Short mmCIF file of C-alpha atoms in Angstrom, two decimals:
data_model
loop_
_atom_site.label_atom_id
_atom_site.label_comp_id
_atom_site.label_asym_id
_atom_site.label_seq_id
_atom_site.Cartn_x
_atom_site.Cartn_y
_atom_site.Cartn_z
CA MET A 21 29.44 -10.28 24.98
CA LYS A 22 27.35 -7.13 24.71
CA LYS A 23 25.96 -8.09 21.25
CA THR A 24 24.78 -11.54 22.77
CA LEU A 25 23.14 -9.70 25.89
CA MET A 26 21.31 -7.40 23.51
CA ILE A 27 20.02 -10.39 21.37
CA LEU A 28 19.08 -12.37 24.64
CA LEU A 29 17.30 -8.86 26.05
CA CYS A 30 15.47 -8.55 22.57
CA ARG A 31 13.99 -12.16 22.87
CA ILE A 32 12.84 -11.38 26.47
CA LEU A 33 11.40 -8.21 25.63
CA ARG A 34 9.47 -9.60 22.76
CA THR A 35 7.67 -12.08 24.92
CA VAL A 36 6.87 -9.19 27.28
CA GLY A 37 5.88 -7.10 24.62
CA ARG A 38 3.40 -9.43 23.13
CA TRP A 39 1.70 -9.30 26.45
CA LEU A 40 1.63 -5.57 26.24
CA GLY A 41 0.58 -5.42 22.69
CA ARG A 42 3.92 -3.85 21.43
CA GLY A 43 5.96 -7.03 20.91
CA SER A 44 6.98 -5.82 17.28
CA SER A 45 8.45 -2.66 18.42
CA LEU A 46 9.10 -2.35 22.24
CA PRO A 47 11.99 -4.75 22.15
CA GLY A 48 13.84 -2.70 19.27
CA GLU A 49 13.05 0.63 21.01
CA ILE A 50 14.77 -0.52 24.36
CA VAL A 51 17.78 -2.45 22.76
CA LEU A 52 18.56 0.59 20.50
CA LYS A 53 18.59 2.94 23.48
CA LEU A 54 21.04 0.73 25.26
CA ASP A 55 23.18 -0.10 22.01
CA PRO A 56 22.56 2.37 19.26
CA THR A 57 25.08 0.56 16.86
CA ILE A 58 23.78 -2.95 17.40
CA LEU A 59 22.48 -3.26 13.85
CA GLN A 60 25.81 -2.39 12.64
CA ARG A 61 27.40 -5.51 14.20
CA VAL A 62 25.31 -8.19 13.31
CA THR A 63 26.14 -10.48 10.33
CA MET A 64 23.34 -9.88 7.68
CA PRO A 65 22.20 -12.57 5.09
CA LYS A 66 23.16 -12.49 1.42
CA TYR A 67 20.02 -10.57 0.48
CA ILE A 68 18.32 -7.75 2.26
CA VAL A 69 15.19 -6.70 0.38
CA ALA A 70 13.42 -3.30 1.54
CA VAL A 71 10.06 -2.02 0.40
CA THR A 72 8.84 1.54 0.81
CA GLY A 73 6.39 4.00 -0.61
CA SER A 74 3.03 5.38 0.05
CA ASN A 75 0.78 2.50 -0.72
CA GLY A 76 1.25 -1.25 -1.18
CA LYS A 77 4.16 -2.04 1.12
CA THR A 78 2.52 -4.46 3.36
CA SER A 79 0.80 -6.36 0.49
CA THR A 80 4.03 -6.31 -1.57
CA VAL A 81 6.20 -7.58 1.29
CA GLU A 82 3.65 -10.50 1.98
CA MET A 83 3.59 -11.66 -1.71
CA ILE A 84 7.60 -11.33 -1.91
CA ALA A 85 7.85 -13.55 1.20
CA LYS A 86 5.32 -16.03 -0.52
CA VAL A 87 7.25 -16.15 -3.70
CA LEU A 88 10.61 -16.61 -1.87
CA THR A 89 9.38 -19.08 0.67
CA ASP A 90 7.78 -21.10 -2.01
CA ALA A 91 11.08 -21.20 -3.86
CA GLY A 92 12.72 -22.73 -0.74
CA MET A 93 14.16 -19.61 0.87
CA LYS A 94 14.18 -18.94 4.49
CA VAL A 95 12.68 -15.34 4.72
CA ALA A 96 12.69 -13.22 7.96
CA TYR A 97 10.38 -10.26 7.44
CA ASN A 98 8.05 -8.03 9.81
CA ARG A 99 4.87 -9.90 9.50
CA GLU A 100 3.25 -7.54 11.89
CA GLY A 101 3.90 -4.54 9.61
CA SER A 102 6.09 -2.62 12.26
CA ASN A 103 8.02 -0.80 9.72
CA GLN A 104 9.96 1.92 11.69
CA ILE A 105 13.41 1.58 12.97
CA GLN A 106 12.30 -0.09 16.25
CA GLY A 107 10.21 -2.73 14.54
CA VAL A 108 13.09 -3.30 12.14
CA ALA A 109 15.56 -3.74 15.03
CA THR A 110 13.08 -6.23 16.60
CA LEU A 111 12.93 -8.14 13.43
CA VAL A 112 16.56 -8.43 12.97
CA LEU A 113 17.67 -9.32 16.43
CA SER A 114 14.75 -11.88 16.86
CA HIS A 115 16.24 -13.79 13.86
CA CYS A 116 19.79 -13.71 15.09
CA ASN A 117 21.57 -16.59 16.82
CA LEU A 118 23.81 -15.67 19.91
CA LYS A 119 26.79 -15.00 17.72
CA GLY A 120 24.75 -12.22 15.89
CA GLN A 121 24.07 -13.99 12.49
CA VAL A 122 20.67 -13.56 11.04
CA GLN A 123 19.32 -16.98 10.52
CA ALA A 124 17.63 -16.47 7.06
CA ASP A 125 18.56 -16.40 3.29
CA VAL A 126 16.75 -13.09 2.90
CA LEU A 127 15.77 -10.25 5.25
CA LEU A 128 12.63 -8.79 3.92
CA ILE A 129 11.90 -5.34 5.32
CA GLU A 130 8.65 -3.17 5.16
CA SER A 131 10.03 0.26 5.83
CA ASP A 132 7.98 3.39 6.60
CA GLU A 133 8.88 5.96 4.06
CA ARG A 134 9.74 8.74 6.60
CA TYR A 135 11.85 6.23 8.69
CA ALA A 136 14.05 4.47 6.11
CA ARG A 137 16.61 7.23 6.72
CA PHE A 138 17.02 5.94 10.30
CA THR A 139 17.02 2.23 9.35
CA PHE A 140 19.52 2.52 6.39
CA ARG A 141 22.23 4.40 8.29
CA HIS A 142 23.02 1.10 9.88
CA PHE A 143 23.08 -1.14 6.90
CA SER A 144 22.20 -1.07 3.13
CA PRO A 145 19.61 -3.14 1.33
CA THR A 146 20.74 -5.23 -1.60
CA HIS A 147 17.41 -4.37 -3.19
CA PHE A 148 15.42 -1.26 -2.48
CA VAL A 149 11.76 -1.35 -3.88
CA ILE A 150 9.82 1.98 -4.15
CA THR A 151 6.12 1.34 -5.06
CA ASN A 152 4.67 4.81 -5.49
CA LEU A 153 4.44 8.31 -3.91
CA CYS A 154 1.19 9.95 -3.42
CA ARG A 155 -0.82 12.07 -1.17
CA ASP A 156 -1.13 10.05 2.08
CA GLN A 157 -1.93 11.30 5.65
CA MET A 158 -1.33 14.98 4.85
CA THR A 159 -1.26 15.94 8.52
CA ARG A 160 1.56 13.49 8.91
CA ASN A 161 3.36 13.25 5.37
CA GLY A 162 2.75 16.63 3.75
CA HIS A 163 3.29 16.45 0.09
CA PRO A 164 4.63 13.52 -1.87
CA GLU A 165 7.52 15.79 -2.98
CA TRP A 166 8.43 16.31 0.54
CA ILE A 167 8.46 12.48 1.11
CA TYR A 168 10.57 12.16 -1.89
CA ASP A 169 13.18 14.49 -0.19
CA ILE A 170 12.99 12.31 3.00
CA ILE A 171 13.23 9.02 1.27
CA ASN A 172 16.20 10.57 -0.81
CA GLN A 173 18.05 11.14 2.40
CA SER A 174 18.14 7.26 2.97
CA VAL A 175 18.99 6.51 -0.79
CA ALA A 176 22.11 8.84 -0.12
CA LEU A 177 23.15 6.50 2.66
CA MET A 178 23.05 3.26 0.54
CA GLY A 179 26.07 1.56 -1.00
CA GLU A 180 26.76 1.50 -4.74
CA GLY A 181 25.70 -2.09 -4.75
CA THR A 182 22.12 -1.48 -4.04
CA ASN A 183 19.67 -2.53 -6.79
CA PHE A 184 16.79 0.18 -6.79
CA VAL A 185 13.62 -1.63 -8.11
CA LEU A 186 11.44 1.24 -9.26
CA ASN A 187 7.91 1.79 -10.45
CA ALA A 188 8.62 3.37 -13.93
CA ASP A 189 4.99 4.52 -14.18
CA ASP A 190 5.37 6.84 -11.22
CA PRO A 191 7.43 10.11 -12.49
CA LEU A 192 8.47 10.98 -8.84
CA VAL A 193 9.33 7.53 -8.01
CA SER A 194 11.41 7.26 -11.25
CA ARG A 195 13.52 10.29 -10.20
CA PHE A 196 15.33 7.94 -7.73
CA GLY A 197 16.87 6.13 -10.60
CA GLN A 198 18.45 9.29 -11.90
CA GLY A 199 22.39 8.59 -11.90
CA LYS A 200 22.20 5.15 -10.29
CA ALA A 201 24.41 2.24 -11.31
CA HIS A 202 21.81 -0.47 -10.69
CA VAL A 203 18.19 0.05 -11.62
CA THR A 204 15.35 -2.34 -12.33
CA TRP A 205 12.18 -0.82 -13.52
CA PHE A 206 8.66 -2.18 -13.36
CA GLY A 207 5.53 -0.84 -14.93
CA VAL A 208 2.22 -1.58 -16.63
CA GLY A 209 1.89 -1.07 -20.48
CA GLU A 210 -1.26 0.35 -22.32
CA ILE A 211 -4.29 -1.53 -21.27
CA PRO A 212 -7.99 -1.19 -21.82
CA GLU A 213 -8.51 0.62 -18.62
CA SER A 214 -5.86 3.29 -19.53
CA HIS A 215 -7.22 6.76 -20.26
CA GLN A 216 -6.45 10.14 -21.44
CA PRO A 217 -7.18 12.85 -20.60
CA TYR A 218 -6.83 12.96 -16.83
CA HIS A 219 -9.72 12.35 -14.94
CA GLY A 220 -9.59 13.40 -11.15
CA LEU A 221 -9.96 16.32 -8.73
CA TYR A 222 -6.33 16.91 -8.52
CA ASP A 223 -3.14 16.18 -10.67
CA ASP A 224 0.10 15.71 -8.95
CA GLY A 225 1.46 14.64 -12.17
CA ALA A 226 1.02 17.64 -14.12
CA ARG A 227 4.39 19.22 -13.64
CA CYS A 228 7.82 17.49 -14.17
CA PRO A 229 9.54 16.51 -10.93
CA LEU A 230 12.88 17.60 -12.31
CA CYS A 231 12.40 20.93 -13.99
CA LYS A 232 8.48 21.71 -13.23
CA GLY A 233 7.76 21.77 -17.10
CA ARG A 234 4.42 20.56 -18.46
CA MET A 235 4.13 16.87 -18.40
CA VAL A 236 2.44 15.05 -21.37
CA TYR A 237 0.91 11.66 -20.91
CA HIS A 238 0.37 9.04 -23.62
CA PHE A 239 -1.82 7.21 -21.31
CA ARG A 240 -2.77 7.01 -17.54
CA HIS A 241 -3.72 4.22 -15.27
CA TYR A 242 -4.76 6.22 -12.30
CA GLY A 243 -3.30 9.35 -10.47
CA ASN A 244 -0.01 10.16 -12.05
CA MET A 245 0.69 6.44 -12.97
CA GLY A 246 1.31 6.06 -16.70
CA ASP A 247 3.65 6.66 -19.94
CA TYR A 248 4.82 10.33 -19.48
CA VAL A 249 7.38 12.92 -20.95
CA CYS A 250 8.27 16.35 -20.16
CA GLN A 251 7.73 18.88 -22.75
CA SER A 252 10.60 21.01 -21.43
CA CYS A 253 13.61 18.67 -20.19
CA GLY A 254 12.50 15.46 -21.93
CA TYR A 255 12.35 13.46 -18.68
CA ARG A 256 10.23 10.36 -19.59
CA ARG A 257 9.11 7.06 -18.48
CA ALA A 258 11.91 4.38 -18.55
CA LYS A 259 11.42 1.09 -20.47
CA PRO A 260 10.60 -1.42 -17.72
CA GLN A 261 12.42 -4.84 -17.50
CA PHE A 262 9.26 -6.17 -15.94
CA GLU A 263 6.18 -4.96 -17.72
CA VAL A 264 2.57 -6.09 -17.70
CA THR A 265 1.96 -6.56 -21.36
CA ASN A 266 -1.67 -7.67 -21.14
CA LEU A 267 -4.26 -7.10 -18.43
CA GLN A 268 -7.81 -8.19 -18.22
CA LEU A 269 -9.12 -6.96 -14.86
CA SER A 270 -12.71 -8.15 -15.47
CA ARG A 271 -11.47 -11.51 -16.20
CA GLY A 272 -8.92 -11.47 -13.46
CA PHE A 273 -5.61 -12.26 -15.16
CA LEU A 274 -2.44 -10.42 -16.32
CA THR A 275 0.52 -11.29 -18.47
CA ILE A 276 4.30 -10.12 -17.73
CA ASN A 277 6.71 -9.61 -20.62
CA ASN A 278 4.34 -11.58 -22.81
CA THR A 279 5.04 -14.93 -21.08
CA ALA A 280 4.13 -15.14 -17.59
CA THR A 281 0.40 -15.43 -16.91
CA ILE A 282 -0.84 -14.67 -13.40
CA HIS A 283 -4.61 -14.90 -12.20
CA LEU A 284 -5.76 -12.38 -9.77
CA ALA A 285 -7.56 -13.07 -6.58
CA LEU A 286 -7.90 -9.20 -6.25
CA LYS A 287 -8.94 -7.43 -9.42
CA SER A 288 -7.65 -3.94 -8.74
CA MET A 289 -4.76 -1.75 -10.14
CA TYR A 290 -3.14 -1.69 -6.80
CA ASN A 291 -2.96 -5.42 -6.90
CA VAL A 292 -1.43 -5.57 -10.27
CA TYR A 293 1.45 -3.13 -9.31
CA ASN A 294 1.88 -5.32 -5.89
CA VAL A 295 2.20 -8.56 -7.94
CA LEU A 296 4.43 -7.01 -10.51
CA ALA A 297 6.85 -5.68 -8.03
CA ALA A 298 6.73 -9.15 -6.36
CA PHE A 299 7.48 -10.77 -9.58
CA ALA A 300 10.44 -8.27 -10.22
CA VAL A 301 12.02 -9.16 -6.97
CA GLY A 302 11.61 -12.91 -7.13
CA SER A 303 13.16 -12.97 -10.70
CA LEU A 304 16.13 -10.88 -9.31
CA LEU A 305 16.67 -13.17 -6.69
CA GLY A 306 16.96 -16.13 -9.14
CA VAL A 307 13.50 -17.60 -8.59
CA PRO A 308 12.16 -19.34 -12.07
CA GLU A 309 9.31 -17.47 -13.70
CA GLN A 310 6.80 -20.38 -13.57
CA SER A 311 7.47 -20.68 -9.68
CA ILE A 312 6.71 -16.92 -9.17
CA SER A 313 3.56 -17.44 -11.32
CA ASP A 314 2.48 -20.30 -9.34
CA SER A 315 3.07 -18.58 -5.93
CA VAL A 316 1.15 -15.36 -6.64
CA SER A 317 -1.62 -16.72 -8.89
CA ASP A 318 -5.09 -16.47 -7.09
CA TYR A 319 -3.12 -15.62 -3.93
CA VAL A 320 -5.60 -14.13 -1.24
CA LEU A 321 -3.71 -11.72 0.95
CA THR A 322 -3.78 -12.30 4.77
CA ASN A 323 -3.22 -8.67 5.97
CA GLY A 324 -7.04 -8.04 6.19
CA ARG A 325 -7.12 -5.33 3.77
CA VAL A 326 -9.97 -7.05 1.89
CA VAL A 327 -12.61 -9.16 3.88
CA SER A 328 -15.37 -11.15 2.45
CA PHE A 329 -18.74 -11.05 4.34
CA HIS A 330 -22.45 -11.80 3.64
CA MET A 331 -25.81 -10.48 4.83
CA GLY A 332 -28.32 -12.93 4.17
CA GLU A 333 -28.27 -13.88 0.66
CA ARG A 334 -26.16 -11.19 -0.40
CA HIS A 335 -22.18 -11.28 -0.66
CA GLY A 336 -20.31 -8.45 0.49
CA LEU A 337 -16.55 -7.11 0.42
CA LEU A 338 -14.96 -4.84 3.11
CA LEU A 339 -12.38 -2.78 1.32
CA THR A 340 -9.76 -1.22 3.69
CA SER A 341 -8.36 1.87 2.25
CA LYS A 342 -5.41 3.59 3.66
CA HIS A 343 -6.11 6.03 6.27
CA GLU A 344 -6.58 9.62 4.67
CA ASN A 345 -5.30 8.58 1.45
CA SER A 346 -7.37 9.62 -1.49
CA THR A 347 -5.39 7.40 -4.05
CA SER A 348 -6.25 4.29 -1.89
CA TYR A 349 -9.96 5.50 -1.66
CA ASN A 350 -10.10 5.97 -5.39
CA GLN A 351 -8.86 2.48 -6.06
CA SER A 352 -11.65 1.06 -3.85
CA ILE A 353 -14.04 2.77 -5.66
CA GLN A 354 -12.78 1.45 -8.95
CA MET A 355 -13.17 -1.94 -7.55
CA VAL A 356 -16.82 -1.21 -6.65
CA THR A 357 -17.75 -0.07 -10.05
CA ALA A 358 -15.51 -2.25 -12.34
CA PRO A 359 -17.90 -5.09 -12.53
CA GLY A 360 -20.83 -3.26 -13.52
CA ARG A 361 -23.25 -5.20 -11.32
CA ASP A 362 -25.94 -3.76 -9.05
CA CYS A 363 -24.51 -2.89 -5.67
CA THR A 364 -24.96 -0.92 -2.57
CA VAL A 365 -22.00 1.08 -1.02
CA MET A 366 -21.34 1.99 2.60
CA ILE A 367 -18.63 4.64 3.42
CA ILE A 368 -17.45 4.70 6.98
CA VAL A 369 -15.47 7.66 8.56
CA GLN A 370 -15.52 7.20 12.15
CA ALA A 371 -11.74 8.10 13.12
CA ILE A 372 -9.36 10.54 11.55
CA SER A 373 -5.61 10.86 12.11
CA ARG A 374 -5.19 8.03 14.16
CA LYS A 375 -1.83 9.18 15.18
CA TYR A 376 -2.16 13.03 14.94
CA PHE A 377 -5.87 13.80 15.73
CA THR A 378 -6.95 16.97 14.09
CA SER A 379 -10.48 16.27 12.87
CA ASP A 380 -9.40 17.60 9.59
CA THR A 381 -11.57 16.30 6.86
CA SER A 382 -10.31 18.24 3.85
CA TRP A 383 -8.94 14.95 2.51
CA LEU A 384 -12.53 13.85 1.56
CA TRP A 385 -12.67 16.44 -1.25
CA ASP A 386 -9.61 14.77 -2.85
CA ILE A 387 -11.42 11.55 -3.33
CA ASP A 388 -13.22 11.05 -6.69
CA PHE A 389 -16.48 10.10 -5.14
CA GLU A 390 -17.96 11.31 -8.42
CA ASN A 391 -17.12 8.06 -9.91
CA LEU A 392 -19.80 6.26 -7.83
CA ASN A 393 -22.33 8.30 -9.94
CA VAL A 394 -22.83 5.21 -12.29
CA PRO A 395 -26.16 3.24 -12.88
CA CYS A 396 -24.89 0.01 -11.10
CA VAL A 397 -24.55 1.68 -7.77
CA LYS A 398 -28.04 1.74 -6.39
CA LYS A 399 -27.73 3.09 -2.89
CA ILE A 400 -24.94 4.81 -0.83
CA LEU A 401 -24.88 4.74 2.98
CA LEU A 402 -22.63 7.02 4.67
CA ALA A 403 -22.09 6.21 8.18
CA GLY A 404 -19.86 7.27 11.37
CA THR A 405 -18.98 10.30 13.28
CA TYR A 406 -18.00 12.30 10.16
CA CYS A 407 -20.96 11.13 7.97
CA TRP A 408 -22.28 14.64 7.75
CA ASP A 409 -18.77 15.72 6.36
CA LEU A 410 -19.05 13.08 3.75
CA ALA A 411 -22.79 14.18 2.91
CA ALA A 412 -21.19 17.74 2.31
CA ARG A 413 -18.80 16.41 -0.08
CA PHE A 414 -21.55 14.22 -1.87
CA ASP A 415 -23.52 17.34 -2.35
CA TYR A 416 -20.94 18.18 -5.11
CA THR A 417 -20.79 14.82 -6.83
CA GLY A 418 -23.99 15.31 -8.84
CA ILE A 419 -25.30 11.86 -7.44
CA ASP A 420 -29.10 12.03 -6.91
CA PRO A 421 -29.55 12.66 -3.17
CA GLN A 422 -32.46 9.91 -3.19
CA ARG A 423 -29.62 7.39 -3.55
CA ILE A 424 -27.93 8.62 -0.47
CA VAL A 425 -28.57 7.99 3.28
CA ALA A 426 -26.36 9.59 5.95
CA ASP A 427 -26.24 8.04 9.66
CA PRO A 428 -23.67 8.62 12.35
CA SER A 429 -24.64 5.16 13.77
CA ILE A 430 -22.90 2.52 12.03
CA GLN A 431 -24.99 -0.04 13.53
CA GLN A 432 -27.99 1.66 12.17
CA ALA A 433 -26.30 2.06 8.70
CA MET A 434 -25.84 -1.53 8.71
CA GLU A 435 -29.46 -2.41 9.59
CA THR A 436 -30.52 -0.13 6.62
CA MET A 437 -28.06 -2.05 4.43
CA ARG A 438 -29.65 -5.33 5.58
CA ARG A 439 -33.14 -4.06 4.67
CA GLU A 440 -32.63 -2.01 1.55
CA GLY A 441 -29.37 -3.24 0.12
CA VAL A 442 -29.51 -4.04 -3.49
CA GLY A 443 -27.07 -6.53 -5.38
CA ASP A 444 -23.46 -6.80 -4.09
CA LEU A 445 -22.59 -5.23 -1.00
CA TYR A 446 -19.55 -3.03 -0.61
CA VAL A 447 -18.00 -1.36 2.57
CA ILE A 448 -15.30 1.14 2.31
CA THR A 449 -13.40 2.42 5.29
CA CYS A 450 -9.90 2.64 6.80
CA LEU A 451 -7.78 0.47 8.99
CA SER A 452 -8.81 2.29 12.18
CA ASP A 453 -12.51 1.68 11.44
CA LYS A 454 -12.45 -1.73 9.80
CA ASP A 455 -13.33 -3.57 13.06
CA LYS A 456 -16.22 -1.22 13.90
CA PHE A 457 -18.02 -2.75 11.07
CA LEU A 458 -16.70 -6.47 11.37
CA THR A 459 -17.44 -6.54 15.14
CA ARG A 460 -21.14 -5.78 14.50
CA LEU A 461 -21.59 -8.66 12.01
CA GLY A 462 -22.57 -12.13 13.39
CA LYS A 463 -19.73 -14.57 13.49
CA GLU A 464 -21.37 -16.59 10.60
CA GLU A 465 -21.40 -13.60 8.45
CA VAL A 466 -17.70 -13.11 8.17
CA GLU A 467 -16.22 -15.43 5.47
#
């Protein structure tokens, strides 16, 4: 009886929560206070797929949902992205019938890396996907190795039947596979964009996560992603069961395991890894290869991370980088420069630490803004409250100051872009500042 009452209460609170703007978390928060063991007493579906990591969780979950839904499966997942234990509780209970049975073939969970340890003390996923671990909101998450230790607390709670679906190219993520009975690896083979030696302001892949010996890379894709081996203990990249064997970013397609060709709507390495993880999960759940390829080919994400716009005759892309995440910003910069076409770039930093306000701008020094020092980038606009912090960082990039304009007014910076913008237009900002740009566009300018 109590279980039924909690499910009914969750449904009522979900309706109320939507009015308050907390429909995805408030119901779970209240129900868990009233009945902390409720998630242990519901009947889960055959498959429980959880996705965590520093970057790519939301996009990967969305693509997995698309793959499974297109294959005829009923999927329950947290579309709103509420990925802490309260949001997961809301997701589970709102998809239960009054008997406490989740009405879905697959429960698909986006899990915050710091809160997975609270979620999975109640139940174990059948498949646990870890995308990557990198520097992310340092005021909140500290160093990636600290996040590894926290995720490992959730891993220790999982049953022996959990299949770990891991990024083989990330040496820290790969460590989760040590001693596990069921591990599926995904990764990207050597491609034209791979490089050696390392290019970047810091190197979190320089040392082995097991013994701290020197790591040697045969090639890298970005950050610490690539083909590695430790000179001291021999720890090395595992051979992926799902591997990108051909990638042509400029032409917008990839091939997995030499057989499945997928066309990319978003031509970035981030998207490549997200597609690959979704392909791996779909295959593990029995979806035919061709069906997966059809589902994700040219798929445009609906999570608002990339938004098309135009100013007059010029086309633009808003690239939403994850807040205070240098790896995410570096991938946005790579998307700007990869086509090699004349362009104008605006970088907006108006808000910092949306949950933990500190005004700390040290993370700006971790971003490889030097990569904008290429002939195709004709003008760079620095906008928002922290434009002068950005300007100080750009003083050390070697970019000609004549190409850079700083303006704390986003509106004024946009007017400058309208008047003086050259070629394609790009705006790089974070989730908190995205709408501060979009709301200043005309309705007809957002595509």
